[in-house]
Amino acid sequence: MSGDNTAAHSDNDIDFKAVRHRFMKLNHARLLRAHDALRERQRDVLDILPLLFHINHPMLPGFAAKDAPAGLANHDPSRRELEVAKRLARSFEYKRQRLRQFPILALYMIGSPGSIAYSEESDFDIWVCHDPALTPAQLALLQQKASAIESWAATLDLEVHFYLVNVDRFRSGEVLPLSEESSGSAQHNLLLEEFYRTAILIAGQAPLWWLVPPSREGDYDDYVRELQEKRFLHARDHINFGGLTHVPAEEFFGAALWHLYKGIDSPYKAALKLLLIESYADEYPHIDLLSLRFKKALYDGEENTSRLDPYLMMLEKVEEYLQRQGDKPRLELARRAFYFKVGERLSEEQRDGTWQRELLLSLVRNWGWRLADLTLLDSRNTWKVQRVAEERRTLFDALTTSYRFLSDFARRYAGLSLISQRDLTVLGRKLYAAFERKAGKVELLNRGINADLREAAVTIEELLDDQQQAGWLLYRGTLTSEEMRLATPLKRARNIIELVAWCYFNGIIDRHTVVALYPKITQLTSNELKAIVERMQALFPAGCLDTRSLEEYAGPARIVHSALFVNNELDSFTSLSLGQSISSGRPDALSYGGTGKNLVQSMDLVIVTSWREVLTYHFRRGKGLMDFFCEYFKWAPPSRGEAPPRIQVFGTSAQRGHIAAQRIDKLFHDLVSTWYGTKALQGARYVVAVGRGYYLLSFEGDALQYEAVTGENGLYAALGRPSSNFRPVVLDPHTLVDSVLPLIYSRNRNGWVQFFYRPLGEMAEVYVLDERGSLFHETLPFFDAKLLLSQFSRFFDAVLNRINFLMQEGQQTSAAEGVEFFLIGRDSENRYRLERQMPEFRNSYQQYLSLQVIVDHDENGTTVFTLYCGEREFSTLEYGSELFSTVVHHVLELRRGGKHYPIYITDIGMSRAVLGEQGVSKVQTIHFLNYKRRIENELNRVLLEEQ
């Protein structure tokens, strides 16, 4: 068959030689167009490519090893290949090889090369189809060869990507791993469909699919079997990638995810492909696939290369669908996307037009586009923020419309079992990071639109609401107050850092931009604003938002770049109050001067994540500082074993911003040292003074939490709460510098009860750290050290025995390893020091009374005390409100000489009713100490009244 009469009347009449010739003729025309679109030096890459995979020569690009897989099926190097090789390596001489097995079956170029859509910005995607029998070691060498060729091509400004394809695995449904250039399991049949209509055979075996007539696509495998049985074809001449008998419904949703992912950085290209997928889904299950439309045209004798252009066919299919839907906005967007993809600037006259230009001109005439329309599109690189924002919304709406349609389609027709959960997770996270809107997130306008949004001058105005700071406004150009009333702001933001971050990351301002600043109640100056911009440029370089590896999305988002800006929005009242608080020599910026003023008034955090999100957070004053730490540490929970990245802290305000910044930086370092690294303290609590109060920070699981307490008494109460396990306490170096607590806690250790006392004349200050680190503190009458130590020693002996008994009964381990006693004194430089003490057990036990207390609850839940003084029993049930006075009188009668030194409890027992929900396993010494203090306070109050 030949000419116009080559259409087959029946499958048995097909002239396979003629069909193959027709495909090869079109393939050659496409290859020539791809070749002609390159610059002269770049053409060498395409010309010599088959030879580089056919032989191994150490002087030619791509050499990996002598035994690297080489040898391309059905290939005899052309004169052009050999000329290029000789030019690259003068000593090169080609020696024909006789191979029985060819490791490389074929080289295919897929996508836009050779089509109207190819431009200088396009890349080359090339499939290297290899023998399925290659070993992993051989594949590694082949990949090394391919990577080396990619690098060589890059030196010629040609972007080439090679993909090693095992045809057997591909035909069975296995796909290339998910990557920036491969859709992974998201689509297989649709990828094959695109391959069949766009692929150009560079060299090697042709697709067997060419020889299967469109009418037999439904029984592709059976037809191929018939051809093989009748010996109409030889396996060495063709590659069987499989037929397009069916496209599973799952793939439409997978393809939607994939193209949405690509649409983050190439929205126009993705919009066009998504619309094609949507049109296919609309026809499901009887889909008019473009590849079959393409094949049918060839079988029917179509020879016009342009009419068979895969991108023109795609546009035609999308236009048919959108016109059928009556969707004019997306139809216009599809045409715009196609225009940008072609890359011809039709508003500019050219003397010698390309074939792409002539085709595009005929299209835009049919669309009714005017010169003004073309001029607007061709000036895309100069679009400013309003036009870019409008276009982004249009693109976003189109992409999400397609996504919703295909999501609904997937719910109706398919499960997602064919798509790996990992691929769904990775793609979903990438989409979420790019498109999800949330408070404080910087919306990146210019992804894939390629406009220069930089403004030579802008105006920033503080917005007031009932004389309260309510945000900031951005205007284009330098405006007066009157002009601002009539102008429409480009952007509104809650705070100045959010506004500057939006401007900077969208390329609207840089250090050269002239900024007219109109603050109202804050003290921000133009110089400070300029410093903020310069800091952002230094900390967040232009490439910090470059495309990151998809592997980043397989794990949780993490911080890549970060900065904290301190005190950027101080109002005049705050400025004055800070100035009044600096008379004292107390240098801590968190509790400054005699009034304990917190100099940290506002904080703005800017982070860039590994998912390419830019996020801003605003915090105010002490609570805000704690919220900042909780937010920042959330990005690096301790269970991951990796500390949060060091943050850059800057104070741009003249009102001691640098002092506040340095203090936050040091505090951040101390917090990291507390909870991360080889010296991390499990379960530690960190205490820091802020203003006139304190904050306790600690991790609950992987979440950093804090508690605010007022004054030292509030701190003692918080540190004295029972704990289910040992929790060390770390005191900030600037906190409680005049207190003994830092020294006490430096000696704290798990499993030991530690008693500290400091004589203060007739009183003594007592501190106890129990076996789990809970703090007990009281000030009590002081008679002498021997009595104080012996009574507490007897008490601890009795209580720890009780706790140990309860623990053993509950099959728990021992409560405490022992007790330590320390005297608090001063050294020669007036610093606190500790001196170990040893109670005198025997003499003390004989000299002083034993006073035991049993605590219980009656049936009404009322606390009942029973006191044993020697052999005498006193109970609430018997004496009621007179219990303590009766016991005091009895003690005084027993004392020799009627001495009125304090009464001490030497043992306490608590019933199970009192232990309650805390149970046996949670009881600790602090519970007994608290009851001891409560009862002793009552007894000594009565004792004092008797004196």
mmCIF file of N, CA and C in Angstrom, residues 89-160:
data_model
loop_
_atom_site.group_PDB
_atom_site.id
_atom_site.type_symbol
_atom_site.label_atom_id
_atom_site.label_comp_id
_atom_site.label_asym_id
_atom_site.label_seq_id
_atom_site.Cartn_x
_atom_site.Cartn_y
_atom_site.Cartn_z
ATOM 1 N N ALA A 89 37.008 14.167 20.117
ATOM 2 C CA ALA A 89 38.204 13.402 20.474
ATOM 3 C C ALA A 89 38.960 13.070 19.188
ATOM 4 N N ARG A 90 40.032 13.807 18.917
ATOM 5 C CA ARG A 90 40.733 13.674 17.633
ATOM 6 C C ARG A 90 41.270 12.262 17.409
ATOM 7 N N SER A 91 41.605 11.579 18.504
ATOM 8 C CA SER A 91 42.185 10.239 18.357
ATOM 9 C C SER A 91 41.123 9.158 18.158
ATOM 10 N N PHE A 92 39.855 9.567 18.147
ATOM 11 C CA PHE A 92 38.788 8.570 18.066
ATOM 12 C C PHE A 92 38.774 7.872 16.707
ATOM 13 N N GLU A 93 38.681 6.558 16.750
ATOM 14 C CA GLU A 93 38.482 5.734 15.559
ATOM 15 C C GLU A 93 37.379 4.732 15.876
ATOM 16 N N TYR A 94 36.371 4.673 15.037
ATOM 17 C CA TYR A 94 35.257 3.760 15.292
ATOM 18 C C TYR A 94 35.590 2.359 14.804
ATOM 19 N N LYS A 95 35.390 1.391 15.668
ATOM 20 C CA LYS A 95 35.575 -0.013 15.314
ATOM 21 C C LYS A 95 34.248 -0.732 15.466
ATOM 22 N N ARG A 96 33.791 -1.267 14.362
ATOM 23 C CA ARG A 96 32.498 -1.961 14.377
ATOM 24 C C ARG A 96 32.560 -3.164 15.319
ATOM 25 N N GLN A 97 31.500 -3.329 16.128
ATOM 26 C CA GLN A 97 31.438 -4.442 17.067
ATOM 27 C C GLN A 97 30.348 -5.412 16.651
ATOM 28 N N ARG A 98 30.664 -6.666 16.833
ATOM 29 C CA ARG A 98 29.672 -7.703 16.541
ATOM 30 C C ARG A 98 29.126 -8.226 17.876
ATOM 31 N N LEU A 99 27.934 -7.805 18.193
ATOM 32 C CA LEU A 99 27.330 -8.190 19.472
ATOM 33 C C LEU A 99 26.128 -9.090 19.241
ATOM 34 N N ARG A 100 26.029 -10.117 20.052
ATOM 35 C CA ARG A 100 24.830 -10.965 20.000
ATOM 36 C C ARG A 100 23.716 -10.383 20.865
ATOM 37 N N GLN A 101 24.129 -9.773 21.968
ATOM 38 C CA GLN A 101 23.177 -9.161 22.886
ATOM 39 C C GLN A 101 23.429 -7.657 22.918
ATOM 40 N N PHE A 102 22.357 -6.867 22.884
ATOM 41 C CA PHE A 102 22.474 -5.424 22.949
ATOM 42 C C PHE A 102 21.915 -4.934 24.291
ATOM 43 N N PRO A 103 22.781 -4.424 25.167
ATOM 44 C CA PRO A 103 22.286 -3.947 26.477
ATOM 45 C C PRO A 103 21.288 -2.810 26.361
ATOM 46 N N ILE A 104 21.452 -1.965 25.311
ATOM 47 C CA ILE A 104 20.547 -0.830 25.127
ATOM 48 C C ILE A 104 19.613 -1.160 23.968
ATOM 49 N N LEU A 105 18.320 -1.174 24.252
ATOM 50 C CA LEU A 105 17.343 -1.535 23.225
ATOM 51 C C LEU A 105 16.926 -0.332 22.386
ATOM 52 N N ALA A 106 16.805 0.824 23.011
ATOM 53 C CA ALA A 106 16.362 2.001 22.262
ATOM 54 C C ALA A 106 16.557 3.255 23.084
ATOM 55 N N LEU A 107 16.623 4.397 22.392
ATOM 56 C CA LEU A 107 16.625 5.720 23.010
ATOM 57 C C LEU A 107 15.427 6.491 22.471
ATOM 58 N N TYR A 108 14.603 6.994 23.389
ATOM 59 C CA TYR A 108 13.414 7.755 22.996
ATOM 60 C C TYR A 108 13.459 9.129 23.671
ATOM 61 N N MET A 109 13.054 10.126 22.933
ATOM 62 C CA MET A 109 12.890 11.475 23.461
ATOM 63 C C MET A 109 11.392 11.732 23.586
ATOM 64 N N ILE A 110 10.942 12.147 24.771
ATOM 65 C CA ILE A 110 9.502 12.338 24.979
ATOM 66 C C ILE A 110 9.224 13.771 25.403
ATOM 67 N N GLY A 111 7.988 14.195 25.203
ATOM 68 C CA GLY A 111 7.577 15.524 25.612
ATOM 69 C C GLY A 111 7.497 16.499 24.449
ATOM 70 N N SER A 112 7.998 17.717 24.687
ATOM 71 C CA SER A 112 7.794 18.792 23.713
ATOM 72 C C SER A 112 8.809 18.868 22.578
ATOM 73 N N PRO A 113 10.017 18.268 22.658
ATOM 74 C CA PRO A 113 10.952 18.393 21.520
ATOM 75 C C PRO A 113 10.311 17.939 20.207
ATOM 76 N N GLY A 114 10.570 18.707 19.157
ATOM 77 C CA GLY A 114 10.006 18.396 17.847
ATOM 78 C C GLY A 114 8.598 18.877 17.654
ATOM 79 N N SER A 115 8.023 19.510 18.681
ATOM 80 C CA SER A 115 6.640 19.984 18.586
ATOM 81 C C SER A 115 6.610 21.501 18.628
ATOM 82 N N ILE A 116 5.446 22.073 18.427
ATOM 83 C CA ILE A 116 5.284 23.520 18.473
ATOM 84 C C ILE A 116 5.600 24.068 19.859
ATOM 85 N N ALA A 117 5.493 23.226 20.888
ATOM 86 C CA ALA A 117 5.644 23.692 22.265
ATOM 87 C C ALA A 117 7.089 23.729 22.734
ATOM 88 N N TYR A 118 8.046 23.310 21.883
ATOM 89 C CA TYR A 118 9.433 23.318 22.335
ATOM 90 C C TYR A 118 10.002 24.736 22.245
ATOM 91 N N SER A 119 10.703 25.136 23.309
ATOM 92 C CA SER A 119 11.351 26.452 23.326
ATOM 93 C C SER A 119 12.711 26.308 23.982
ATOM 94 N N GLU A 120 13.449 27.394 24.041
ATOM 95 C CA GLU A 120 14.787 27.351 24.621
ATOM 96 C C GLU A 120 14.752 26.986 26.101
ATOM 97 N N GLU A 121 13.629 27.233 26.768
ATOM 98 C CA GLU A 121 13.514 26.901 28.190
ATOM 99 C C GLU A 121 13.162 25.435 28.410
ATOM 100 N N SER A 122 12.790 24.718 27.351
ATOM 101 C CA SER A 122 12.383 23.320 27.495
ATOM 102 C C SER A 122 13.604 22.438 27.742
ATOM 103 N N ASP A 123 13.359 21.273 28.329
ATOM 104 C CA ASP A 123 14.439 20.320 28.538
ATOM 105 C C ASP A 123 14.185 19.071 27.707
ATOM 106 N N PHE A 124 15.139 18.176 27.719
ATOM 107 C CA PHE A 124 15.035 16.912 26.990
ATOM 108 C C PHE A 124 14.877 15.781 27.997
ATOM 109 N N ASP A 125 13.760 15.054 27.921
ATOM 110 C CA ASP A 125 13.551 13.852 28.722
ATOM 111 C C ASP A 125 13.758 12.644 27.813
ATOM 112 N N ILE A 126 14.726 11.809 28.156
ATOM 113 C CA ILE A 126 15.096 10.694 27.284
ATOM 114 C C ILE A 126 15.005 9.379 28.035
ATOM 115 N N TRP A 127 14.269 8.446 27.460
ATOM 116 C CA TRP A 127 14.179 7.093 28.008
ATOM 117 C C TRP A 127 15.317 6.254 27.429
ATOM 118 N N VAL A 128 16.064 5.634 28.315
ATOM 119 C CA VAL A 128 17.090 4.669 27.907
ATOM 120 C C VAL A 128 16.520 3.282 28.206
ATOM 121 N N CYS A 129 15.968 2.656 27.186
ATOM 122 C CA CYS A 129 15.345 1.336 27.365
ATOM 123 C C CYS A 129 16.449 0.278 27.306
ATOM 124 N N HIS A 130 16.573 -0.495 28.369
ATOM 125 C CA HIS A 130 17.702 -1.420 28.473
ATOM 126 C C HIS A 130 17.234 -2.867 28.585
ATOM 127 N N ASP A 131 18.168 -3.758 28.397
ATOM 128 C CA ASP A 131 17.918 -5.197 28.523
ATOM 129 C C ASP A 131 17.486 -5.489 29.958
ATOM 130 N N PRO A 132 16.339 -6.147 30.158
ATOM 131 C CA PRO A 132 15.879 -6.447 31.530
ATOM 132 C C PRO A 132 16.855 -7.318 32.307
ATOM 133 N N ALA A 133 17.790 -7.991 31.622
ATOM 134 C CA ALA A 133 18.716 -8.901 32.300
ATOM 135 C C ALA A 133 19.918 -8.179 32.904
ATOM 136 N N LEU A 134 20.046 -6.880 32.738
ATOM 137 C CA LEU A 134 21.195 -6.179 33.304
ATOM 138 C C LEU A 134 21.194 -6.296 34.826
ATOM 139 N N THR A 135 22.382 -6.517 35.379
ATOM 140 C CA THR A 135 22.519 -6.660 36.833
ATOM 141 C C THR A 135 22.486 -5.291 37.503
ATOM 142 N N PRO A 136 22.272 -5.267 38.819
ATOM 143 C CA PRO A 136 22.320 -3.979 39.524
ATOM 144 C C PRO A 136 23.644 -3.243 39.318
ATOM 145 N N ALA A 137 24.760 -3.973 39.290
ATOM 146 C CA ALA A 137 26.061 -3.332 39.079
ATOM 147 C C ALA A 137 26.135 -2.712 37.683
ATOM 148 N N GLN A 138 25.607 -3.417 36.695
ATOM 149 C CA GLN A 138 25.611 -2.885 35.333
ATOM 150 C C GLN A 138 24.695 -1.657 35.221
ATOM 151 N N LEU A 139 23.552 -1.717 35.891
ATOM 152 C CA LEU A 139 22.640 -0.568 35.870
ATOM 153 C C LEU A 139 23.277 0.645 36.532
ATOM 154 N N ALA A 140 24.058 0.410 37.583
ATOM 155 C CA ALA A 140 24.739 1.519 38.255
ATOM 156 C C ALA A 140 25.733 2.190 37.308
ATOM 157 N N LEU A 141 26.460 1.373 36.535
ATOM 158 C CA LEU A 141 27.401 1.936 35.567
ATOM 159 C C LEU A 141 26.667 2.676 34.444
ATOM 160 N N LEU A 142 25.519 2.115 34.021
ATOM 161 C CA LEU A 142 24.735 2.766 32.973
ATOM 162 C C LEU A 142 24.208 4.116 33.463
ATOM 163 N N GLN A 143 23.765 4.147 34.715
ATOM 164 C CA GLN A 143 23.300 5.400 35.292
ATOM 165 C C GLN A 143 24.440 6.406 35.400
ATOM 166 N N GLN A 144 25.632 5.906 35.731
ATOM 167 C CA GLN A 144 26.799 6.777 35.820
ATOM 168 C C GLN A 144 27.107 7.390 34.454
ATOM 169 N N LYS A 145 27.002 6.564 33.418
ATOM 170 C CA LYS A 145 27.223 7.055 32.048
ATOM 171 C C LYS A 145 26.186 8.144 31.712
ATOM 172 N N ALA A 146 24.917 7.859 31.999
ATOM 173 C CA ALA A 146 23.845 8.809 31.686
ATOM 174 C C ALA A 146 24.049 10.129 32.433
ATOM 175 N N SER A 147 24.422 10.046 33.714
ATOM 176 C CA SER A 147 24.630 11.269 34.511
ATOM 177 C C SER A 147 25.784 12.091 33.953
ATOM 178 N N ALA A 148 26.824 11.400 33.489
ATOM 179 C CA ALA A 148 27.972 12.116 32.917
ATOM 180 C C ALA A 148 27.579 12.835 31.623
ATOM 181 N N ILE A 149 26.724 12.215 30.827
ATOM 182 C CA ILE A 149 26.252 12.870 29.601
ATOM 183 C C ILE A 149 25.387 14.078 29.948
ATOM 184 N N GLU A 150 24.555 13.944 30.976
ATOM 185 C CA GLU A 150 23.755 15.085 31.435
ATOM 186 C C GLU A 150 24.657 16.263 31.801
ATOM 187 N N SER A 151 25.727 15.967 32.528
ATOM 188 C CA SER A 151 26.648 17.033 32.948
ATOM 189 C C SER A 151 27.321 17.680 31.745
ATOM 190 N N TRP A 152 27.719 16.866 30.764
ATOM 191 C CA TRP A 152 28.339 17.430 29.559
ATOM 192 C C TRP A 152 27.351 18.328 28.812
ATOM 193 N N ALA A 153 26.116 17.860 28.676
ATOM 194 C CA ALA A 153 25.096 18.658 27.981
ATOM 195 C C ALA A 153 24.854 19.981 28.704
ATOM 196 N N ALA A 154 24.927 19.945 30.030
ATOM 197 C CA ALA A 154 24.699 21.172 30.806
ATOM 198 C C ALA A 154 25.750 22.225 30.491
ATOM 199 N N THR A 155 26.964 21.799 30.154
ATOM 200 C CA THR A 155 28.007 22.774 29.799
ATOM 201 C C THR A 155 27.667 23.493 28.497
ATOM 202 N N LEU A 156 26.745 22.926 27.724
ATOM 203 C CA LEU A 156 26.296 23.543 26.469
ATOM 204 C C LEU A 156 24.935 24.212 26.641
ATOM 205 N N ASP A 157 24.526 24.428 27.912
ATOM 206 C CA ASP A 157 23.243 25.052 28.250
ATOM 207 C C ASP A 157 22.062 24.231 27.741
ATOM 208 N N LEU A 158 22.224 22.925 27.779
ATOM 209 C CA LEU A 158 21.139 22.036 27.378
ATOM 210 C C LEU A 158 20.797 21.138 28.561
ATOM 211 N N GLU A 159 19.539 21.219 29.013
ATOM 212 C CA GLU A 159 19.107 20.426 30.160
ATOM 213 C C GLU A 159 18.558 19.087 29.663
ATOM 214 N N VAL A 160 19.235 18.016 30.047
ATOM 215 C CA VAL A 160 18.857 16.673 29.601
ATOM 216 C C VAL A 160 18.645 15.799 30.836
#
